PDB file of C-alpha atoms (C1' of nucleotides) in Angstrom:
ATOM      1  CA  UNK A   1     -16.324 -41.549  39.941  1.00  0.00           C
ATOM      2  CA  UNK A   2     -18.800 -42.063  42.697  1.00  0.00           C
ATOM      3  CA  UNK A   3     -21.501 -44.558  41.716  1.00  0.00           C
ATOM      4  CA  UNK A   4     -24.696 -41.878  41.768  1.00  0.00           C
ATOM      5  CA  UNK A   5     -22.575 -39.482  38.915  1.00  0.00           C
ATOM      6  CA  UNK A   6     -22.646 -43.263  36.583  1.00  0.00           C
ATOM      7  CA  UNK A   7     -26.489 -43.824  37.750  1.00  0.00           C
ATOM      8  CA  UNK A   8     -27.366 -40.064  36.811  1.00  0.00           C
ATOM      9  CA  UNK A   9     -26.029 -39.825  33.585  1.00  0.00           C
ATOM     10  CA  UNK A  10     -27.181 -43.487  31.934  1.00  0.00           C
ATOM     11  CA  UNK A  11     -30.626 -41.984  32.663  1.00  0.00           C
ATOM     12  CA  UNK A  12     -29.985 -39.328  30.047  1.00  0.00           C
ATOM     13  CA  UNK A  13     -32.278 -39.132  27.440  1.00  0.00           C
ATOM     14  CA  UNK A  14     -35.055 -41.095  28.721  1.00  0.00           C
ATOM     15  CA  UNK A  15     -37.069 -38.719  30.208  1.00  0.00           C
ATOM     16  CA  UNK A  16     -35.565 -35.230  29.110  1.00  0.00           C
ATOM     17  CA  UNK A  17     -37.666 -32.024  29.114  1.00  0.00           C
ATOM     18  CA  UNK A  18     -36.882 -28.666  28.027  1.00  0.00           C
ATOM     19  CA  UNK A  19     -37.337 -25.743  30.149  1.00  0.00           C
ATOM     20  CA  UNK A  20     -39.920 -23.033  29.208  1.00  0.00           C
ATOM     21  CA  UNK A  21     -40.141 -19.677  30.187  1.00  0.00           C
ATOM     22  CA  UNK A  22     -41.960 -19.848  32.993  1.00  0.00           C
ATOM     23  CA  UNK A  23     -39.486 -21.587  34.960  1.00  0.00           C
ATOM     24  CA  UNK A  24     -36.598 -18.737  34.423  1.00  0.00           C
ATOM     25  CA  UNK A  25     -39.677 -16.048  35.099  1.00  0.00           C
ATOM     26  CA  UNK A  26     -39.897 -16.473  38.354  1.00  0.00           C
ATOM     27  CA  UNK A  27     -38.995 -14.297  40.965  1.00  0.00           C
ATOM     28  CA  UNK A  28     -36.757 -16.163  43.060  1.00  0.00           C
ATOM     29  CA  UNK A  29     -33.221 -16.016  41.674  1.00  0.00           C
ATOM     30  CA  UNK A  30     -31.833 -17.847  44.118  1.00  0.00           C
ATOM     31  CA  UNK A  31     -34.353 -20.370  44.353  1.00  0.00           C
ATOM     32  CA  UNK A  32     -33.531 -20.606  40.263  1.00  0.00           C
ATOM     33  CA  UNK A  33     -30.244 -21.181  41.197  1.00  0.00           C
ATOM     34  CA  UNK A  34     -30.250 -24.080  43.204  1.00  0.00           C
ATOM     35  CA  UNK A  35     -33.045 -25.636  40.811  1.00  0.00           C
ATOM     36  CA  UNK A  36     -30.615 -25.227  37.998  1.00  0.00           C
ATOM     37  CA  UNK A  37     -28.299 -27.742  39.895  1.00  0.00           C
ATOM     38  CA  UNK A  38     -28.573 -31.094  37.778  1.00  0.00           C
ATOM     39  CA  UNK A  39     -29.912 -29.655  34.938  1.00  0.00           C
ATOM     40  CA  UNK A  40     -29.053 -30.392  30.968  1.00  0.00           C
ATOM     41  CA  UNK A  41     -26.970 -27.482  28.863  1.00  0.00           C
ATOM     42  CA  UNK A  42     -27.205 -28.488  25.409  1.00  0.00           C
ATOM     43  CA  UNK A  43     -25.859 -26.641  22.846  1.00  0.00           C
ATOM     44  CA  UNK A  44     -25.859 -27.018  18.806  1.00  0.00           C
ATOM     45  CA  UNK A  45     -23.834 -24.704  17.283  1.00  0.00           C
ATOM     46  CA  UNK A  46     -21.346 -25.011  14.182  1.00  0.00           C
ATOM     47  CA  UNK A  47     -23.162 -28.723  14.030  1.00  0.00           C
ATOM     48  CA  UNK A  48     -21.605 -29.746  17.235  1.00  0.00           C
ATOM     49  CA  UNK A  49     -23.851 -31.039  19.985  1.00  0.00           C
ATOM     50  CA  UNK A  50     -22.739 -30.407  23.133  1.00  0.00           C
ATOM     51  CA  UNK A  51     -24.257 -32.245  26.593  1.00  0.00           C
ATOM     52  CA  UNK A  52     -23.676 -31.227  29.874  1.00  0.00           C
ATOM     53  CA  UNK A  53     -24.449 -31.733  33.486  1.00  0.00           C
ATOM     54  CA  UNK A  54     -24.954 -28.099  35.701  1.00  0.00           C
ATOM     55  CA  UNK A  55     -22.653 -28.953  38.909  1.00  0.00           C
ATOM     56  CA  UNK A  56     -22.464 -25.150  39.975  1.00  0.00           C
ATOM     57  CA  UNK A  57     -24.306 -22.019  39.803  1.00  0.00           C
ATOM     58  CA  UNK A  58     -24.426 -18.271  41.285  1.00  0.00           C
ATOM     59  CA  UNK A  59     -27.240 -16.154  41.524  1.00  0.00           C
ATOM     60  CA  UNK A  60     -26.680 -12.536  40.890  1.00  0.00           C
ATOM     61  CA  UNK A  61     -29.658 -10.530  42.033  1.00  0.00           C
ATOM     62  CA  UNK A  62     -29.679  -7.713  40.027  1.00  0.00           C
ATOM     63  CA  UNK A  63     -30.742  -3.985  41.249  1.00  0.00           C
ATOM     64  CA  UNK A  64     -30.167  -4.846  44.475  1.00  0.00           C
ATOM     65  CA  UNK A  65     -26.522  -6.619  44.400  1.00  0.00           C
ATOM     66  CA  UNK A  66     -23.092  -4.609  44.747  1.00  0.00           C
ATOM     67  CA  UNK A  67     -21.487  -7.472  42.757  1.00  0.00           C
ATOM     68  CA  UNK A  68     -24.249  -7.242  39.652  1.00  0.00           C
ATOM     69  CA  UNK A  69     -23.237  -5.751  36.657  1.00  0.00           C
ATOM     70  CA  UNK A  70     -26.815  -4.078  36.585  1.00  0.00           C
ATOM     71  CA  UNK A  71     -26.204  -2.733  40.248  1.00  0.00           C
ATOM     72  CA  UNK A  72     -28.825  -0.013  40.904  1.00  0.00           C
ATOM     73  CA  UNK A  73     -30.503  -0.927  37.553  1.00  0.00           C
ATOM     74  CA  UNK A  74     -27.407   0.660  36.081  1.00  0.00           C
ATOM     75  CA  UNK A  75     -28.450  -0.184  31.548  1.00  0.00           C
ATOM     76  CA  UNK A  76     -25.429   0.256  29.560  1.00  0.00           C
ATOM     77  CA  UNK A  77     -24.902  -1.220  26.263  1.00  0.00           C
ATOM     78  CA  UNK A  78     -23.239  -4.437  27.975  1.00  0.00           C
ATOM     79  CA  UNK A  79     -26.445  -4.699  30.718  1.00  0.00           C
ATOM     80  CA  UNK A  80     -29.049  -4.476  28.287  1.00  0.00           C
ATOM     81  CA  UNK A  81     -29.690  -7.585  27.642  1.00  0.00           C
ATOM     82  CA  UNK A  82     -30.160  -8.357  31.271  1.00  0.00           C
ATOM     83  CA  UNK A  83     -33.440  -6.728  31.615  1.00  0.00           C
ATOM     84  CA  UNK A  84     -34.838  -9.047  29.218  1.00  0.00           C
ATOM     85  CA  UNK A  85     -37.566 -11.298  30.427  1.00  0.00           C
ATOM     86  CA  UNK A  86     -36.359 -14.718  31.823  1.00  0.00           C
ATOM     87  CA  UNK A  87     -34.948 -17.168  29.478  1.00  0.00           C
ATOM     88  CA  UNK A  88     -32.296 -15.196  28.019  1.00  0.00           C
ATOM     89  CA  UNK A  89     -28.844 -15.440  27.488  1.00  0.00           C
ATOM     90  CA  UNK A  90     -26.415 -13.241  28.954  1.00  0.00           C
ATOM     91  CA  UNK A  91     -22.818 -13.699  27.792  1.00  0.00           C
ATOM     92  CA  UNK A  92     -19.915 -11.014  28.507  1.00  0.00           C
ATOM     93  CA  UNK A  93     -16.132 -10.908  28.010  1.00  0.00           C
ATOM     94  CA  UNK A  94     -13.948 -11.147  31.384  1.00  0.00           C
ATOM     95  CA  UNK A  95     -10.941 -10.177  31.763  1.00  0.00           C
ATOM     96  CA  UNK A  96     -10.285  -9.038  28.050  1.00  0.00           C
ATOM     97  CA  UNK A  97     -10.099 -13.446  27.350  1.00  0.00           C
ATOM     98  CA  UNK A  98     -13.494 -15.178  28.845  1.00  0.00           C
ATOM     99  CA  UNK A  99     -17.055 -15.574  28.122  1.00  0.00           C
ATOM    100  CA  UNK A 100     -19.245 -15.657  30.666  1.00  0.00           C
ATOM    101  CA  UNK A 101     -22.714 -17.545  30.234  1.00  0.00           C
ATOM    102  CA  UNK A 102     -25.450 -16.194  32.293  1.00  0.00           C
ATOM    103  CA  UNK A 103     -28.933 -17.162  32.395  1.00  0.00           C
ATOM    104  CA  UNK A 104     -31.157 -14.021  32.575  1.00  0.00           C
ATOM    105  CA  UNK A 105     -34.661 -14.810  34.858  1.00  0.00           C
ATOM    106  CA  UNK A 106     -37.217 -13.325  36.341  1.00  0.00           C
ATOM    107  CA  UNK A 107     -39.746 -10.770  34.272  1.00  0.00           C
ATOM    108  CA  UNK A 108     -39.267  -8.391  31.754  1.00  0.00           C
ATOM    109  CA  UNK A 109     -37.438  -5.027  33.318  1.00  0.00           C
ATOM    110  CA  UNK A 110     -35.834  -7.592  36.456  1.00  0.00           C
ATOM    111  CA  UNK A 111     -32.265  -7.632  35.606  1.00  0.00           C
ATOM    112  CA  UNK A 112     -31.218 -10.859  37.665  1.00  0.00           C
ATOM    113  CA  UNK A 113     -29.449 -13.762  36.557  1.00  0.00           C
ATOM    114  CA  UNK A 114     -27.885 -16.515  36.943  1.00  0.00           C
ATOM    115  CA  UNK A 115     -24.348 -17.425  36.626  1.00  0.00           C
ATOM    116  CA  UNK A 116     -23.282 -21.237  35.045  1.00  0.00           C
ATOM    117  CA  UNK A 117     -19.545 -21.999  36.751  1.00  0.00           C
ATOM    118  CA  UNK A 118     -19.437 -25.477  36.052  1.00  0.00           C
ATOM    119  CA  UNK A 119     -21.084 -27.941  34.298  1.00  0.00           C
ATOM    120  CA  UNK A 120     -19.946 -32.002  34.180  1.00  0.00           C
ATOM    121  CA  UNK A 121     -20.078 -33.287  30.305  1.00  0.00           C
ATOM    122  CA  UNK A 122     -21.847 -36.203  29.092  1.00  0.00           C
ATOM    123  CA  UNK A 123     -21.896 -35.576  25.144  1.00  0.00           C
ATOM    124  CA  UNK A 124     -19.814 -33.970  22.788  1.00  0.00           C
ATOM    125  CA  UNK A 125     -16.799 -31.489  23.458  1.00  0.00           C
ATOM    126  CA  UNK A 126     -14.645 -34.861  24.105  1.00  0.00           C
ATOM    127  CA  UNK A 127     -12.326 -33.680  22.318  1.00  0.00           C
ATOM    128  CA  UNK A 128     -11.723 -30.148  23.826  1.00  0.00           C
ATOM    129  CA  UNK A 129      -9.355 -30.774  26.704  1.00  0.00           C
ATOM    130  CA  UNK A 130      -9.067 -28.099  29.972  1.00  0.00           C
ATOM    131  CA  UNK A 131      -5.816 -27.509  30.853  1.00  0.00           C
ATOM    132  CA  UNK A 132      -4.016 -29.971  32.495  1.00  0.00           C
ATOM    133  CA  UNK A 133      -4.867 -30.895  36.489  1.00  0.00           C
ATOM    134  CA  UNK A 134      -8.481 -28.700  35.833  1.00  0.00           C
ATOM    135  CA  UNK A 135     -11.673 -30.890  34.185  1.00  0.00           C
ATOM    136  CA  UNK A 136     -13.317 -29.937  31.331  1.00  0.00           C
ATOM    137  CA  UNK A 137     -16.538 -27.566  32.490  1.00  0.00           C
ATOM    138  CA  UNK A 138     -14.836 -26.752  36.029  1.00  0.00           C
ATOM    139  CA  UNK A 139     -14.910 -22.853  35.935  1.00  0.00           C
ATOM    140  CA  UNK A 140     -17.387 -20.298  34.146  1.00  0.00           C
ATOM    141  CA  UNK A 141     -15.138 -19.518  31.363  1.00  0.00           C
ATOM    142  CA  UNK A 142     -14.515 -23.192  30.854  1.00  0.00           C
ATOM    143  CA  UNK A 143     -18.486 -24.294  30.612  1.00  0.00           C
ATOM    144  CA  UNK A 144     -18.267 -21.564  27.255  1.00  0.00           C
ATOM    145  CA  UNK A 145     -15.233 -23.140  25.962  1.00  0.00           C
ATOM    146  CA  UNK A 146     -17.061 -26.445  26.079  1.00  0.00           C
ATOM    147  CA  UNK A 147     -19.875 -25.544  24.915  1.00  0.00           C
ATOM    148  CA  UNK A 148     -18.988 -23.066  22.257  1.00  0.00           C
ATOM    149  CA  UNK A 149     -20.713 -20.230  23.462  1.00  0.00           C
ATOM    150  CA  UNK A 150     -19.532 -17.261  22.768  1.00  0.00           C
ATOM    151  CA  UNK A 151     -20.548 -13.185  22.606  1.00  0.00           C
ATOM    152  CA  UNK A 152     -22.427 -14.394  19.375  1.00  0.00           C
ATOM    153  CA  UNK A 153     -24.985 -16.526  21.976  1.00  0.00           C
ATOM    154  CA  UNK A 154     -25.354 -12.878  24.301  1.00  0.00           C
ATOM    155  CA  UNK A 155     -29.116 -11.778  24.116  1.00  0.00           C
ATOM    156  CA  UNK A 156     -30.683 -15.540  22.765  1.00  0.00           C
ATOM    157  CA  UNK A 157     -33.685 -16.798  23.912  1.00  0.00           C
ATOM    158  CA  UNK A 158     -33.008 -20.441  25.688  1.00  0.00           C
ATOM    159  CA  UNK A 159     -36.597 -21.641  24.828  1.00  0.00           C
ATOM    160  CA  UNK A 160     -35.037 -22.470  21.235  1.00  0.00           C
ATOM    161  CA  UNK A 161     -33.345 -25.184  19.276  1.00  0.00           C
ATOM    162  CA  UNK A 162     -29.621 -24.140  18.956  1.00  0.00           C
ATOM    163  CA  UNK A 163     -28.735 -23.244  23.334  1.00  0.00           C
ATOM    164  CA  UNK A 164     -31.311 -24.468  25.894  1.00  0.00           C
ATOM    165  CA  UNK A 165     -31.805 -25.925  29.177  1.00  0.00           C
ATOM    166  CA  UNK A 166     -33.252 -29.232  29.903  1.00  0.00           C
ATOM    167  CA  UNK A 167     -34.659 -31.793  32.913  1.00  0.00           C
ATOM    168  CA  UNK A 168     -34.578 -35.279  33.633  1.00  0.00           C
ATOM    169  CA  UNK A 169     -36.973 -36.808  35.989  1.00  0.00           C
ATOM    170  CA  UNK A 170     -35.060 -38.615  39.041  1.00  0.00           C
ATOM    171  CA  UNK A 171     -31.831 -36.695  39.189  1.00  0.00           C
ATOM    172  CA  UNK A 172     -31.193 -35.627  42.458  1.00  0.00           C
ATOM    173  CA  UNK A 173     -28.078 -34.200  43.035  1.00  0.00           C
ATOM    174  CA  UNK A 174     -26.703 -33.037  46.760  1.00  0.00           C
ATOM    175  CA  UNK A 175     -26.393 -29.205  46.688  1.00  0.00           C
ATOM    176  CA  UNK A 176     -23.945 -26.939  49.133  1.00  0.00           C
ATOM    177  CA  UNK A 177     -24.057 -23.218  49.376  1.00  0.00           C
ATOM    178  CA  UNK A 178     -21.036 -20.739  49.972  1.00  0.00           C
ATOM    179  CA  UNK A 179     -20.352 -16.785  49.235  1.00  0.00           C
ATOM    180  CA  UNK A 180     -19.836 -16.146  45.731  1.00  0.00           C
ATOM    181  CA  UNK A 181     -16.387 -16.335  44.020  1.00  0.00           C
ATOM    182  CA  UNK A 182     -14.363 -13.719  42.839  1.00  0.00           C
ATOM    183  CA  UNK A 183     -16.522 -10.509  44.013  1.00  0.00           C
ATOM    184  CA  UNK A 184     -14.292  -9.510  46.876  1.00  0.00           C
ATOM    185  CA  UNK A 185     -15.204  -5.959  45.505  1.00  0.00           C
ATOM    186  CA  UNK A 186     -18.653  -6.134  46.175  1.00  0.00           C
ATOM    187  CA  UNK A 187     -18.615  -5.193  49.771  1.00  0.00           C
ATOM    188  CA  UNK A 188     -21.351  -6.593  52.082  1.00  0.00           C
ATOM    189  CA  UNK A 189     -22.647  -8.476  49.424  1.00  0.00           C
ATOM    190  CA  UNK A 190     -19.479  -9.978  49.133  1.00  0.00           C
ATOM    191  CA  UNK A 191     -20.965 -12.679  51.955  1.00  0.00           C
ATOM    192  CA  UNK A 192     -24.081 -13.640  50.525  1.00  0.00           C
ATOM    193  CA  UNK A 193     -24.707 -17.357  50.219  1.00  0.00           C
ATOM    194  CA  UNK A 194     -25.676 -17.176  46.520  1.00  0.00           C
ATOM    195  CA  UNK A 195     -23.248 -19.905  45.052  1.00  0.00           C
ATOM    196  CA  UNK A 196     -25.165 -23.271  44.844  1.00  0.00           C
ATOM    197  CA  UNK A 197     -22.789 -26.376  44.255  1.00  0.00           C
ATOM    198  CA  UNK A 198     -22.390 -30.371  44.193  1.00  0.00           C
ATOM    199  CA  UNK A 199     -20.465 -30.811  46.881  1.00  0.00           C
ATOM    200  CA  UNK A 200     -17.049 -32.742  45.954  1.00  0.00           C
ATOM    201  CA  UNK A 201     -17.640 -33.123  42.201  1.00  0.00           C
ATOM    202  CA  UNK A 202     -15.090 -33.061  39.906  1.00  0.00           C
ATOM    203  CA  UNK A 203     -16.407 -30.789  37.470  1.00  0.00           C
ATOM    204  CA  UNK A 204     -16.906 -27.547  40.374  1.00  0.00           C
ATOM    205  CA  UNK A 205     -14.290 -24.685  40.581  1.00  0.00           C
ATOM    206  CA  UNK A 206     -11.298 -25.864  42.520  1.00  0.00           C
ATOM    207  CA  UNK A 207     -11.278 -23.272  45.294  1.00  0.00           C
ATOM    208  CA  UNK A 208     -10.732 -23.107  48.996  1.00  0.00           C
ATOM    209  CA  UNK A 209     -14.253 -21.967  49.358  1.00  0.00           C
ATOM    210  CA  UNK A 210     -15.012 -25.526  48.642  1.00  0.00           C
ATOM    211  CA  UNK A 211     -14.011 -26.360  51.826  1.00  0.00           C
ATOM    212  CA  UNK A 212     -16.433 -23.678  54.280  1.00  0.00           C
ATOM    213  CA  UNK A 213     -19.353 -24.797  52.110  1.00  0.00           C
ATOM    214  CA  UNK A 214     -22.707 -25.831  54.025  1.00  0.00           C
ATOM    215  CA  UNK A 215     -24.555 -28.802  52.628  1.00  0.00           C
ATOM    216  CA  UNK A 216     -28.193 -28.098  52.322  1.00  0.00           C
ATOM    217  CA  UNK A 217     -30.640 -30.746  53.849  1.00  0.00           C
TER     218      UNK A 217
ATOM    219  C1'  DG B   1      -0.824 -28.352  47.579  1.00  0.00           C
ATOM    220  C1'  DC B   2      -0.884 -23.546  48.024  1.00  0.00           C
ATOM    221  C1'  DG B   3      -0.484 -18.514  46.945  1.00  0.00           C
ATOM    222  C1'  DC B   4       1.390 -15.013  43.291  1.00  0.00           C
ATOM    223  C1'  DC B   5       1.320 -12.978  39.170  1.00  0.00           C
ATOM    224  C1'  DG B   6       0.704 -11.969  34.009  1.00  0.00           C
ATOM    225  C1'  DA B   7      -2.540 -12.289  29.802  1.00  0.00           C
ATOM    226  C1'  DT B   8      -5.787  -8.906  27.474  1.00  0.00           C
ATOM    227  C1'  DT B   9      -9.641  -6.025  26.579  1.00  0.00           C
ATOM    228  C1'  DT B  10     -13.885  -3.883  27.413  1.00  0.00           C
ATOM    229  C1'  DG B  11     -16.420  -1.078  30.015  1.00  0.00           C
ATOM    230  C1'  DC B  12     -17.477   2.982  33.057  1.00  0.00           C
ATOM    231  C1'  DT B  13     -15.261   6.523  36.296  1.00  0.00           C
TER     232       DT B  13
ATOM    233  C1'  DG C   1      -6.783   5.008  34.128  1.00  0.00           C
ATOM    234  C1'  DC C   2      -7.880   0.828  36.729  1.00  0.00           C
ATOM    235  C1'  DA C   3     -10.941  -2.834  37.783  1.00  0.00           C
ATOM    236  C1'  DA C   4     -12.928  -6.764  36.097  1.00  0.00           C
ATOM    237  C1'  DA C   5     -18.383 -12.740  37.898  1.00  0.00           C
ATOM    238  C1'  DT C   6     -10.507 -15.809  35.272  1.00  0.00           C
ATOM    239  C1'  DC C   7      -7.006 -18.996  34.425  1.00  0.00           C
ATOM    240  C1'  DG C   8      -2.567 -21.473  33.884  1.00  0.00           C
ATOM    241  C1'  DG C   9       2.081 -21.432  34.954  1.00  0.00           C
ATOM    242  C1'  DC C  10       5.754 -20.293  38.295  1.00  0.00           C
ATOM    243  C1'  DG C  11       7.801 -21.008  42.983  1.00  0.00           C
ATOM    244  C1'  DC C  12       8.155 -23.005  47.100  1.00  0.00           C
ATOM    245  C1'  DG C  13       8.157 -26.526  50.329  1.00  0.00           C
TER     246       DG C  13
END
DNA sequence: GCGCCGATTTGCT
DNA sequence: GCAAATCGGCGCG
């Protein structure tokens, strides 16, 4: 493990602060996805507390984004919570077996969201091991498994006590951008650089796109 | 290390 | 009926 990971971990609970609604209700979903890198995800579900640092996200720009479930403002039973105000959770079942956790952003009626794709476990969930050859928390389905998130958490307010995000002061991580993973069907939107991740971090989804990423200054 | 494929069920055409 | 914001196992080399 590299030195700056250790330093960030040791900083943990000193200056932690829960993210409030105004953080989520801003317009620029890509900017929010970038700022979510390094933030903490905390779940207190069924008596377990799990804390993890976000190291990989993807922005989904709602109505204008062919990769979004709410493309062209499509409203169905599933996508309805995407239209809620920023600071709401959107969890859905993917490939019939995986739960994927998103943070809804923007004001009410704007179906933007950020998919949390990778986290580094800090506390709790230690007994849950991911598959061999893969780090726990690396990959969006692994995030939900680690945190204990299921469909039950869909539509939850993220400014609460059971599932929320927090920031620590003085935590800064390098950030890279790439196209999003698994959205080849989305035409031109498949090329958008809406995936943000910490380069060379072990809890980022293993993928060939990691080699093509551009490190932001 | 890489690429292919099956699992499993919902959601929407 | 089919494709899906994925994962892990297998075969190959």
